[in-house]
Coordinates of C-alpha atoms in Angstrom, one line a residue:
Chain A
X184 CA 0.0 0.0 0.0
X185 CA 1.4 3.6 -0.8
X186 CA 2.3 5.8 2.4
X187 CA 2.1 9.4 2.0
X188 CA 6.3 9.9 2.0
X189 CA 5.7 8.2 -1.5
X190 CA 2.7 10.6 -3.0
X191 CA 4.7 13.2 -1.9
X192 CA 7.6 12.0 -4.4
X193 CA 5.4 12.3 -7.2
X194 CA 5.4 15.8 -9.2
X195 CA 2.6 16.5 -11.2
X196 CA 4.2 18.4 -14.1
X197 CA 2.0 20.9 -16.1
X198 CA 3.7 22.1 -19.4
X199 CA 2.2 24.7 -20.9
X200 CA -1.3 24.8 -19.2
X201 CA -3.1 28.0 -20.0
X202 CA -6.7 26.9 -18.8
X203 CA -6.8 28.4 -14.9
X204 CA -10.2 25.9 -15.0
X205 CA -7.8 23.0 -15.7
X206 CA -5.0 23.7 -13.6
X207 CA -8.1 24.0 -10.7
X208 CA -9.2 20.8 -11.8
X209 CA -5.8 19.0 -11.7
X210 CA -5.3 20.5 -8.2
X211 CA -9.0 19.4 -6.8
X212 CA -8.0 15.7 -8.1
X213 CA -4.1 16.1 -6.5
X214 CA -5.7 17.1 -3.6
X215 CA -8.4 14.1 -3.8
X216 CA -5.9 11.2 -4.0
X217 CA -3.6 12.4 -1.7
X218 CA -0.6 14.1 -4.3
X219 CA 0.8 17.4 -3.3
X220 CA 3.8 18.0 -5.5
X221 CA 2.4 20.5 -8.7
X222 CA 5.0 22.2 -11.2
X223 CA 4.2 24.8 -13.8
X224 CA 6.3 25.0 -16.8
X225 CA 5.0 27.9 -18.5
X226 CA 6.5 30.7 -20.6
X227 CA 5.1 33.7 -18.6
X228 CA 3.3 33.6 -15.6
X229 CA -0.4 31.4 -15.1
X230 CA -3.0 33.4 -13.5
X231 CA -3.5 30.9 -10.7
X232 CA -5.8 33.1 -8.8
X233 CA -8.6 32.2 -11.4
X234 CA -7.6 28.3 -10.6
X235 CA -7.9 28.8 -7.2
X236 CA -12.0 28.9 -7.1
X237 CA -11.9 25.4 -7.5
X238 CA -13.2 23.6 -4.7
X239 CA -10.5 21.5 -2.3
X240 CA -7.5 22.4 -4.7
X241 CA -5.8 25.9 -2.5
X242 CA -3.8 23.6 -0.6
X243 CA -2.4 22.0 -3.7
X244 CA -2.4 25.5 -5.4
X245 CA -0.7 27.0 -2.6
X246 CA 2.4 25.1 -2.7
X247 CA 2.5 24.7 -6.7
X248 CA 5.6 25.8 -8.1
X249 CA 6.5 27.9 -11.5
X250 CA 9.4 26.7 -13.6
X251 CA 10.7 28.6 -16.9
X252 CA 11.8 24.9 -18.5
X253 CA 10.8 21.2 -18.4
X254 CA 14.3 20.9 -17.7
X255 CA 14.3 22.7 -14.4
X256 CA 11.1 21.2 -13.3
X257 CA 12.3 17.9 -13.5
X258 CA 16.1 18.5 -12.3
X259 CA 15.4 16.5 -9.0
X260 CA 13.1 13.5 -10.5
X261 CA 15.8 10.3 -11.8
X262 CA 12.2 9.2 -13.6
X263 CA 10.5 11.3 -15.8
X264 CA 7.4 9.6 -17.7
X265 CA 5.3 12.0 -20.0
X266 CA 2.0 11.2 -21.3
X267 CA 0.1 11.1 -24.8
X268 CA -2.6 10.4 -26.9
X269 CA -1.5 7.3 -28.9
X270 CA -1.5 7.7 -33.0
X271 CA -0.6 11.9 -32.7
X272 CA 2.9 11.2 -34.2
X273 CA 5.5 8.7 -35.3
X274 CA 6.7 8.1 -31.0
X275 CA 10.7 7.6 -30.7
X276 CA 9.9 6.7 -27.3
X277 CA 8.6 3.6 -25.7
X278 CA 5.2 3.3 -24.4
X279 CA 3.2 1.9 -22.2
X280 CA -0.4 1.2 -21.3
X281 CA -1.5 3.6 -17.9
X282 CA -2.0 -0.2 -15.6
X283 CA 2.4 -1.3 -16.6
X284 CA 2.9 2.3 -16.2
X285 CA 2.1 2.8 -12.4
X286 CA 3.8 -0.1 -10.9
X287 CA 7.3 1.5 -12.3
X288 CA 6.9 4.6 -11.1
X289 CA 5.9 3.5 -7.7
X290 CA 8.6 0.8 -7.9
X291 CA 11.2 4.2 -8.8
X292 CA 10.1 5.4 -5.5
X293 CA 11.8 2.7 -3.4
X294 CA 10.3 1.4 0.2
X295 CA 8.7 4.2 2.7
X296 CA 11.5 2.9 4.9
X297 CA 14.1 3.8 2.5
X298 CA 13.4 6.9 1.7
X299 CA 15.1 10.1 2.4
X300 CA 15.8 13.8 1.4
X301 CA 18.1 12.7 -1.4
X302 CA 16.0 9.7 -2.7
X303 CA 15.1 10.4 -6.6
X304 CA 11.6 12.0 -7.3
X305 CA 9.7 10.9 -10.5
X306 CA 7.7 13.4 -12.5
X307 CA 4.0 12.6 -14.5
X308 CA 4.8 15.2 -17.2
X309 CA 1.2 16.3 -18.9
X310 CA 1.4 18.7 -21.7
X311 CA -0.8 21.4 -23.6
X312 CA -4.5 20.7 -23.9
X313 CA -4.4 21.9 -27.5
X314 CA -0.8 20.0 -28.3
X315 CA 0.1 17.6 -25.9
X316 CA 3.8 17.7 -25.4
X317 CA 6.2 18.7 -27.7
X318 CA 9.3 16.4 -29.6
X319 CA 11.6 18.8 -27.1
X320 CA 9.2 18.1 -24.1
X321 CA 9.3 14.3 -24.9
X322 CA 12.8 14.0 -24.7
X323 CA 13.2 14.5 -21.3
X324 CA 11.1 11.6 -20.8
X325 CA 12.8 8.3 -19.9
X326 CA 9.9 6.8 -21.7
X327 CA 5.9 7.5 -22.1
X328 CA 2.2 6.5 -20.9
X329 CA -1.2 6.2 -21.9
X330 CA -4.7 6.0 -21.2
X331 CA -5.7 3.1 -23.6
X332 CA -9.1 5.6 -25.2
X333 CA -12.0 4.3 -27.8
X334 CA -11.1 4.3 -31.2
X335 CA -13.7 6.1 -32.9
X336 CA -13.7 5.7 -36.3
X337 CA -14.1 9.0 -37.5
X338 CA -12.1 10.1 -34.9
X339 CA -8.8 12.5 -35.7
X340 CA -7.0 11.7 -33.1
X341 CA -8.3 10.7 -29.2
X342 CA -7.5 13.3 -25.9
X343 CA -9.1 13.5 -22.8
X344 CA -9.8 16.6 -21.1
X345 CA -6.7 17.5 -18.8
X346 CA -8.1 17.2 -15.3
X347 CA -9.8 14.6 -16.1
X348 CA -6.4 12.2 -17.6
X349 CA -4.6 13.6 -14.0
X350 CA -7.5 12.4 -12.1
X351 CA -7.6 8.5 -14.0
X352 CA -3.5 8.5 -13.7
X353 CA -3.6 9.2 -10.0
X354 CA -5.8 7.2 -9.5
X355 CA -3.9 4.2 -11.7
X356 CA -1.1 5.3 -9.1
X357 CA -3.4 5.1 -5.9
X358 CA -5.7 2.2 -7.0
X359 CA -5.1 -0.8 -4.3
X360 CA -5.3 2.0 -1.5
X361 CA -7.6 0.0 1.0
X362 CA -10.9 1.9 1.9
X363 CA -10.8 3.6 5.2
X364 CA -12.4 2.0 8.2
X365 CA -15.9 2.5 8.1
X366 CA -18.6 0.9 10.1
X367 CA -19.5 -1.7 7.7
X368 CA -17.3 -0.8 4.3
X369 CA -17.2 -4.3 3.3
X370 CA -18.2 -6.7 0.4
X371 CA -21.5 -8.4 0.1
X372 CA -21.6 -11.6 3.1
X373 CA -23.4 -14.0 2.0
X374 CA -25.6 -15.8 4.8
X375 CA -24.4 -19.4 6.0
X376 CA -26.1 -22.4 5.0
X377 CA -27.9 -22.8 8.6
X378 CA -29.6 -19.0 8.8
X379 CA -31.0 -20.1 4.6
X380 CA -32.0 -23.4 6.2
X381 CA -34.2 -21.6 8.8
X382 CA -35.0 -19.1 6.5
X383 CA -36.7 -21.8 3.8
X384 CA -38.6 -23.8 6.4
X385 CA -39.9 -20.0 7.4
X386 CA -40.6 -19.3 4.1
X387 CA -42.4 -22.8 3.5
X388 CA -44.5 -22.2 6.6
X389 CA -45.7 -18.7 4.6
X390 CA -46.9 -20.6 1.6
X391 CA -48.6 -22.8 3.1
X392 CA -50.4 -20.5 5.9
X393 CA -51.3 -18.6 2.4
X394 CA -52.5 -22.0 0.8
X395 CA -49.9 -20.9 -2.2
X396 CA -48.6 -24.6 -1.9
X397 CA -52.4 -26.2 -2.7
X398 CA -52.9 -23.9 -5.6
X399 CA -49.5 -24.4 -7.1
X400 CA -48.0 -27.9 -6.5
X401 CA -46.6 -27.6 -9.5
X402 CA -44.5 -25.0 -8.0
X403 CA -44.2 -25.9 -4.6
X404 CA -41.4 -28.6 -4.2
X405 CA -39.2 -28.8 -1.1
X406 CA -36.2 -28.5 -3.2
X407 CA -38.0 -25.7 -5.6
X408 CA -38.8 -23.5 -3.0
X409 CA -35.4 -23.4 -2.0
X410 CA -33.3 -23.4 -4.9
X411 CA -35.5 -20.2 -6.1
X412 CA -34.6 -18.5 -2.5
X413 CA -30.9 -19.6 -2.8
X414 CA -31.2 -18.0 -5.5
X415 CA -31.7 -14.7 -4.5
X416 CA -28.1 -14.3 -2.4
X417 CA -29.1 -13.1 0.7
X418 CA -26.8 -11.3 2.7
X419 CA -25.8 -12.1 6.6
X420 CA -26.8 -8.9 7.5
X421 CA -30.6 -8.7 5.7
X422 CA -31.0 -12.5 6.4
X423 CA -32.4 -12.0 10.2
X424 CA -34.5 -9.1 9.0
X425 CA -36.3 -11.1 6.2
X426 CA -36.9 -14.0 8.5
X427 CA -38.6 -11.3 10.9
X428 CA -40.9 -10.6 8.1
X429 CA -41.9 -13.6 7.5
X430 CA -42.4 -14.5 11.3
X431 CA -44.7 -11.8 11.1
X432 CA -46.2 -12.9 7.9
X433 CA -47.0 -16.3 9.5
X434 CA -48.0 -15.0 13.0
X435 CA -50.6 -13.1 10.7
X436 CA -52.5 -15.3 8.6
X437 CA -52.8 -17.8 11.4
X438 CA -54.3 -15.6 13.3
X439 CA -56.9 -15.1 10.2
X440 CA -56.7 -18.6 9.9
X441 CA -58.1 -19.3 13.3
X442 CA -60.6 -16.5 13.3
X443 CA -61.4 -17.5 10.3
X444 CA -61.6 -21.6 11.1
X445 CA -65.1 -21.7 13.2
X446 CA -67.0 -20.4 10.3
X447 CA -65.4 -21.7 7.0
X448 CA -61.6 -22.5 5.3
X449 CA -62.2 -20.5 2.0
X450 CA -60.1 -19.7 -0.3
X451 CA -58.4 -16.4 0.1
X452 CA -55.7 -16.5 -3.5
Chain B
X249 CA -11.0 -7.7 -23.6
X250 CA -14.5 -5.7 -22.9
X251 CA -16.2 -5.4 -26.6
X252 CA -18.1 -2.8 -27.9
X253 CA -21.5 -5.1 -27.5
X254 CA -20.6 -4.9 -23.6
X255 CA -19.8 -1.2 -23.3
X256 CA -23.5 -0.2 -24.9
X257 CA -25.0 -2.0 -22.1
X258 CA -23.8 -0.3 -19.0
X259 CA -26.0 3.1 -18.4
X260 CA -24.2 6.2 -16.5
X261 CA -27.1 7.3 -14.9
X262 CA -26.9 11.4 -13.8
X263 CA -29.0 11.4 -10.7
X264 CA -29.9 15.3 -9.9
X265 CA -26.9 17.0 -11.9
X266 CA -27.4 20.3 -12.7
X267 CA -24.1 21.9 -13.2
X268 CA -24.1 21.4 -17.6
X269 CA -20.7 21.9 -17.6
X270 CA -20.3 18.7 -15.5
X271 CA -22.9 16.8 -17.6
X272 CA -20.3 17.8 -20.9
X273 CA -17.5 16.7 -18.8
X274 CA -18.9 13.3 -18.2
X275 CA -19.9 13.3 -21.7
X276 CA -16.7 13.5 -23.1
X277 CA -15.3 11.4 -20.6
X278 CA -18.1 8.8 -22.3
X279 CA -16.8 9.5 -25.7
X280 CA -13.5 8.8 -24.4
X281 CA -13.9 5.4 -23.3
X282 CA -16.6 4.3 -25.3
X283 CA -19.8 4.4 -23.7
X284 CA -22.5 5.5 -25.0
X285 CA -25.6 5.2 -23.0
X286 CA -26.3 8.4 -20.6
X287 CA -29.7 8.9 -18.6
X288 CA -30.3 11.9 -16.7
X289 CA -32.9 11.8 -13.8
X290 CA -34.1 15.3 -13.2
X291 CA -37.4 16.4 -11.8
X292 CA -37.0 19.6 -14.2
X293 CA -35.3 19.8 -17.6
X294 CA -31.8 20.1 -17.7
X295 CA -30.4 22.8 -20.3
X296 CA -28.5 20.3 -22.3
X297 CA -27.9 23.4 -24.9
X298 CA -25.0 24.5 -22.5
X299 CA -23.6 21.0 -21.9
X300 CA -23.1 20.2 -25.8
X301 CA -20.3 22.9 -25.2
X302 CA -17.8 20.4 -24.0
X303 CA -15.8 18.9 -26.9
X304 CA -16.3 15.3 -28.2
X305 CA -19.3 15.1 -26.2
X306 CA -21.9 16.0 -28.5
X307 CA -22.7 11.8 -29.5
X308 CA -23.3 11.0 -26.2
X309 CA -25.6 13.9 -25.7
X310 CA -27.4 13.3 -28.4
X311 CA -28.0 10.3 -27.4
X312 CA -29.1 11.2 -23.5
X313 CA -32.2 10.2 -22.4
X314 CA -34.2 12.0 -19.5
X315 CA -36.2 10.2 -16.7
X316 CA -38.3 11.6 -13.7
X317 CA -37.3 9.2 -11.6
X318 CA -34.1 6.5 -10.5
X319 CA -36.9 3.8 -10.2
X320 CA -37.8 4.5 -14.3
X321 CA -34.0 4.7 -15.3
X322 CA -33.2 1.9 -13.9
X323 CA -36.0 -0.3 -15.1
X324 CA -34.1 -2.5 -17.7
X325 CA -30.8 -3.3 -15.4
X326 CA -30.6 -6.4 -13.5
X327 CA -27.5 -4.5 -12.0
X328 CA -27.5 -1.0 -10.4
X329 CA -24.1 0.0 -8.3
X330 CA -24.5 3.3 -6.8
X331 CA -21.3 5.5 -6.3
X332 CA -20.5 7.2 -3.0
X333 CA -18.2 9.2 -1.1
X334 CA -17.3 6.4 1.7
X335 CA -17.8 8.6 5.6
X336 CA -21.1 10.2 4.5
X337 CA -23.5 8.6 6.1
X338 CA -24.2 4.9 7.9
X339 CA -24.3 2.9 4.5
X340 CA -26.9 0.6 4.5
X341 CA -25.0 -1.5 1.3
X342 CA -22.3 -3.6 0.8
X343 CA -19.7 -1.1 0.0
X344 CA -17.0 -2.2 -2.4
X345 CA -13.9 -0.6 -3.4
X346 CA -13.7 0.7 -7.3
X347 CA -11.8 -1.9 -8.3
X348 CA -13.3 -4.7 -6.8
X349 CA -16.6 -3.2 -8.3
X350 CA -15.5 -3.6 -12.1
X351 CA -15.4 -7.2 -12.3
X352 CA -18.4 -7.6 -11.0
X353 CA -20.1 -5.0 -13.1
X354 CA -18.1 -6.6 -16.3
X355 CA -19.3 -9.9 -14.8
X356 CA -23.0 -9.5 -15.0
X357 CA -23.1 -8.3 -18.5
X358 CA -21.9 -11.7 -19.8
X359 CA -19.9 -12.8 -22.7
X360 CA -20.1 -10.5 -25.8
X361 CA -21.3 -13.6 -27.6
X362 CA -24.3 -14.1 -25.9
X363 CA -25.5 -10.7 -25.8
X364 CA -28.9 -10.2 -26.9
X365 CA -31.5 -7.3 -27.0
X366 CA -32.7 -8.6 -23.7
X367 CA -30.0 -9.5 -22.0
X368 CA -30.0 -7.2 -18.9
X369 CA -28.1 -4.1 -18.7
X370 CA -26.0 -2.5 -15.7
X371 CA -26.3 1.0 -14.5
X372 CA -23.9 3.2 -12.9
X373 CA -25.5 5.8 -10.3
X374 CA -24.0 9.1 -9.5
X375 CA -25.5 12.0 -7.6
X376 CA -25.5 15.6 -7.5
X377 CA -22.5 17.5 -7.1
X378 CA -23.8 18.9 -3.7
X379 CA -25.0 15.9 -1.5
X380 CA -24.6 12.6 -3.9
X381 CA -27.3 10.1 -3.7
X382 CA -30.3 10.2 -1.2
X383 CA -31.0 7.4 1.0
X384 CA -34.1 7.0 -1.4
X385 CA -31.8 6.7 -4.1
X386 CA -29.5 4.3 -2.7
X387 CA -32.1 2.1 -2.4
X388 CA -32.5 1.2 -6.0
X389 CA -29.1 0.0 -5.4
X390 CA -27.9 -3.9 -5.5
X391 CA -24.6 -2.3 -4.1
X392 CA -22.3 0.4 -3.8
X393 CA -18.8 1.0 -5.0
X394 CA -16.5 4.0 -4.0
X395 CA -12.9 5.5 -5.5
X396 CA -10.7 4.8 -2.8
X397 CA -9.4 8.8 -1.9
X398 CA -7.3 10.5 0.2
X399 CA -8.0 11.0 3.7
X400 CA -7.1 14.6 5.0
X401 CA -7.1 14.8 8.8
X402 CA -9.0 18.4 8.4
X403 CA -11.3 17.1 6.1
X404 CA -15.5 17.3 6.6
X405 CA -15.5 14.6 4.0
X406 CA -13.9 13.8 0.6
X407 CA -15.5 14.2 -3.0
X408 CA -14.8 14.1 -6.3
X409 CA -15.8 16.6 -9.3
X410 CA -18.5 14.7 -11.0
X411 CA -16.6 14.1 -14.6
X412 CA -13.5 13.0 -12.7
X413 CA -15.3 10.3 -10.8
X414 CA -17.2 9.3 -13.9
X415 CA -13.7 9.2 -16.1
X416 CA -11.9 7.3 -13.4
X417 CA -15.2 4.7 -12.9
X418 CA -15.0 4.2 -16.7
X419 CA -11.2 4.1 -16.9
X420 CA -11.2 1.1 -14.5
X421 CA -13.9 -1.1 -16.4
X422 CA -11.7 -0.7 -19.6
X423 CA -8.5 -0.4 -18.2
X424 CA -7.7 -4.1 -19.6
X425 CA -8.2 -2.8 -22.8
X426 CA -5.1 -3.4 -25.1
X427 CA -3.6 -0.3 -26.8
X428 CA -4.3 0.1 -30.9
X429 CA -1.7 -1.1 -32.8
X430 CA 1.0 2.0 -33.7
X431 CA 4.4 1.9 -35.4
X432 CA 6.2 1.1 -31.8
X433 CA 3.3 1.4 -29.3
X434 CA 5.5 -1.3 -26.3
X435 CA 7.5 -1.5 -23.4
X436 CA 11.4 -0.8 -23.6
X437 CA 13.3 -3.9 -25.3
X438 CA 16.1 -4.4 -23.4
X439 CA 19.4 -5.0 -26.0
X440 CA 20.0 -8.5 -26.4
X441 CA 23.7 -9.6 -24.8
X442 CA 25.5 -10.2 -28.1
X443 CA 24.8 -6.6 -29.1
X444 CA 25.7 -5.2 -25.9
X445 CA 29.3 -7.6 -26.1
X446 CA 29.9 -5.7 -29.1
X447 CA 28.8 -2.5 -28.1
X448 CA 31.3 -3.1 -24.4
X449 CA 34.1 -4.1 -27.3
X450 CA 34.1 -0.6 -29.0
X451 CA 33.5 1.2 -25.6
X452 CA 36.6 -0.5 -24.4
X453 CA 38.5 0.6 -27.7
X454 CA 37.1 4.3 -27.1
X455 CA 38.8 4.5 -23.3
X456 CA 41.8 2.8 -24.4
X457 CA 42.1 5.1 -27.7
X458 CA 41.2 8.5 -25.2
X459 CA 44.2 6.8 -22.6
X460 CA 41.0 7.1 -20.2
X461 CA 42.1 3.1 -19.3
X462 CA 46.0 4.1 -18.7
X463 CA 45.4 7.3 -16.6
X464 CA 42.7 5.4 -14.6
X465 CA 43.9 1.9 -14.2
X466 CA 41.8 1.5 -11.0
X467 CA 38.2 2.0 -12.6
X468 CA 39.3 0.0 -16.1
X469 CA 39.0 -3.7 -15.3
X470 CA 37.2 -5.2 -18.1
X471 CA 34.7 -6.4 -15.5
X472 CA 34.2 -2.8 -14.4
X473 CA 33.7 -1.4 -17.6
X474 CA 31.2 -3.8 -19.0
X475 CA 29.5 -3.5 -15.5
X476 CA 29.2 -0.1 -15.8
X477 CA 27.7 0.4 -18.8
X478 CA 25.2 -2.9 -18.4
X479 CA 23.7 -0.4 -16.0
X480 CA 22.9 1.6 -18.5
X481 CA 19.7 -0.5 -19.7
X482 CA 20.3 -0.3 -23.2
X483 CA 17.5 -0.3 -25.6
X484 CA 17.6 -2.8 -28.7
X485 CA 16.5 0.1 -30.9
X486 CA 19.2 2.4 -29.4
X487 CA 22.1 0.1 -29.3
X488 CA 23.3 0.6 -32.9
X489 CA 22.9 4.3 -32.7
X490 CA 24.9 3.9 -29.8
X491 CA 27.4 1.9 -31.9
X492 CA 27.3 3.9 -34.2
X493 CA 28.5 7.2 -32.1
X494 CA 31.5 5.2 -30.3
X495 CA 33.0 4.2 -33.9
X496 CA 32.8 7.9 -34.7
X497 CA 34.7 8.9 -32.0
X498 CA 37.4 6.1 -32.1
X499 CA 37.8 6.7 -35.9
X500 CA 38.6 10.6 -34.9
X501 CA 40.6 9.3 -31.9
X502 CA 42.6 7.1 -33.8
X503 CA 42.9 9.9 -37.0
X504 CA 44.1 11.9 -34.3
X505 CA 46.2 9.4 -32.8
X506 CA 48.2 9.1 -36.3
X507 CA 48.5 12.5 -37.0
X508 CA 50.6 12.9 -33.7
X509 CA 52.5 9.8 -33.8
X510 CA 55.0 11.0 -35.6
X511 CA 56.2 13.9 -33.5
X512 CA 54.6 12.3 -29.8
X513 CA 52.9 10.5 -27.6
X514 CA 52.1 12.9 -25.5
X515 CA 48.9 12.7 -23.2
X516 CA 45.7 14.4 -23.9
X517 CA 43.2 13.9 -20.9

């Protein structure tokens, strides 16, 4: 599981960002997952005041740093991965799918334990929404990811909106985090064998206080009344509520049942 | 490998969204990955108009369907996972982790090959940007499923921009997917050993040539120098370049060499 010593030896690398929308947006989803490392390589200065409206990023915002080069912004990172839109040009690099990405980079990062001032940063290098990054950009890049996207077939070329790809690569990066303790954050249980057992007979008792099993036989098997409840997957936790119900079911039509019994036993389907 | 066939038949159902810049957003993020089947559940019209704004989106939107209520979206999906923000509220579901939810999702729309008009469909619920999805809501759940986020000790509780969350849920159910075929679209090829004897041959040449191996005896051991540059990680593709470049610079090293032999042998380091 990633510690935070590790997100925090992740850059986020924005070159050439001009949107202060998607700069907000790539801070809200830094911020989101835990990643507080964001560089600007820009030309002239990004108005990040616009950026800062959106919601949860001004931590990430505060700290983001402005760098005149892709070289300077990734001086202290030993790997530098950019990322494209496959089919936009002939790539001298090699590439890889987002899922064989991530466990290289966090493999870069060496052991919590290990690490230390001098340990070697990586850098997620993300480029212009209109370009993506340049030949120059690219070849600071040890080598390149992508986030395998639809061919469409009348499609020019495929991008993703910029927040958006930094949101799906973080997560790639973050994605066997375990949930947070919660009161009950866990998978469906299924209910043993013994609480379905009582359940069934429960159920049986039902039809036949309803007279469903003398109207449909056909229907009403031992072993067909409970495969078609097995069927239905109850959960440990539900299981004592439903058999609750049906108590209560039962309790009531025997209790019509025997105010009805001195007069007749008519049929009530 | 998901097929087309299977995408069409998972819904991204919009509960209470209202923001249309965040119903282009998940849109695109649609159009991205390939879905194409979005329902919006609003108790008022939503001003699609604005939404179509958001580029690559306009398919999808075309193709959106509005209901009045989750109990109407819904109706044709034997599967409906609601998404949540885990810490909200005392979830009443099984809560699983995004990517334990895929496979199950993936799982219940069966084999492309037996796919047929009525095969049952799976929906995806997200709610409004402000609170999520009501207890009501949740109900029409079988389950829910959450992106595993950050947790910030100062934090009232996490969430996610809507067409993040939607592009990171649809990233992990095709995150399999194999990139298209391009000119060079795979992981670095390491240099097979033969190659890299040849290429530690000339580099050995190249030090001896320069007198790099007679000034610096210590670091010259034929073990040290092939060990050194097996470090390197060559790539197959960039070994003969790298060949290439070492024979230029013993040719000139050796031209040089000749053209002072007959005066000295004096060192040039």
């Amino acid at each position: 599981m990633l510690q935070p010593e590790q997100l925090d030896r992740i850059a986020i690398v924005l070159v050439r960002a001009r949107n202060p929308n998607n700069i907000g947006a790539v801070a809200r989803a830094m911020h989101d997952f835990g990643f507080r490392d964001l560089r600007l390589v820009n030309d002239y200065s990004v108005p990040l005041e616009a950026a800062r409206s959106a919601i949860d990023a001004s931590a990430v915002l505060a700290g983001a740093r402005e760098f005149p080069t892709v070289a300077a912004a990734v001086s202290d990172c030993a790997l530098v991965a950019g990322t494209t839109a496959v089919g936009e040009r002939d790539l001298q690099h090699p590439l890889l799918a987002l899922s064989d990405a991530a466990p290289r980079i966090l493999e870069a990062l060496g052991e919590p334990a290990n690490i230390a001032e001098e340990t070697p940063r990586a850098a997620l290098l993300f480029g212009s929404e209109k370009t993506g990054l340049s030949n120059d950009e690219l070849s600071h890049c040890n080598w390149l990811l992508t986030i395998p996207m639809h061919q469409h077939p009348d499609h020019r070329h495929p991008s993703m909106n910029l927040g958006q790809a930094v949101a799906v690569c973080l997560y790639e990066l973050v994605r066997q985090r375990e949930l947070p303790h919660t009161g009950r954050s866990t998978a469906p249980q299924p209910a043993p064998a013994g609480d379905l057992e009582r359940l069934t007979a429960l159920y049986q008792q039902v039809l036949e206080a309803s007279e469903y099993t003398r109207h449909h036989p056909a229907n009403s098997s031992a072993a067909d009344l409970r495969r078609r409840l097995l069927r239905l997957q109850f959960d440990r936790i539900d299981t004592p509520v439903w058999m609750g119900i049906l108590r209560q079911i039962l309790w009531k039509l025997r209790a019509i049942g025997a105010a009805d019994s001195p007069t007749s036993s008519n049929d009530r389907c």
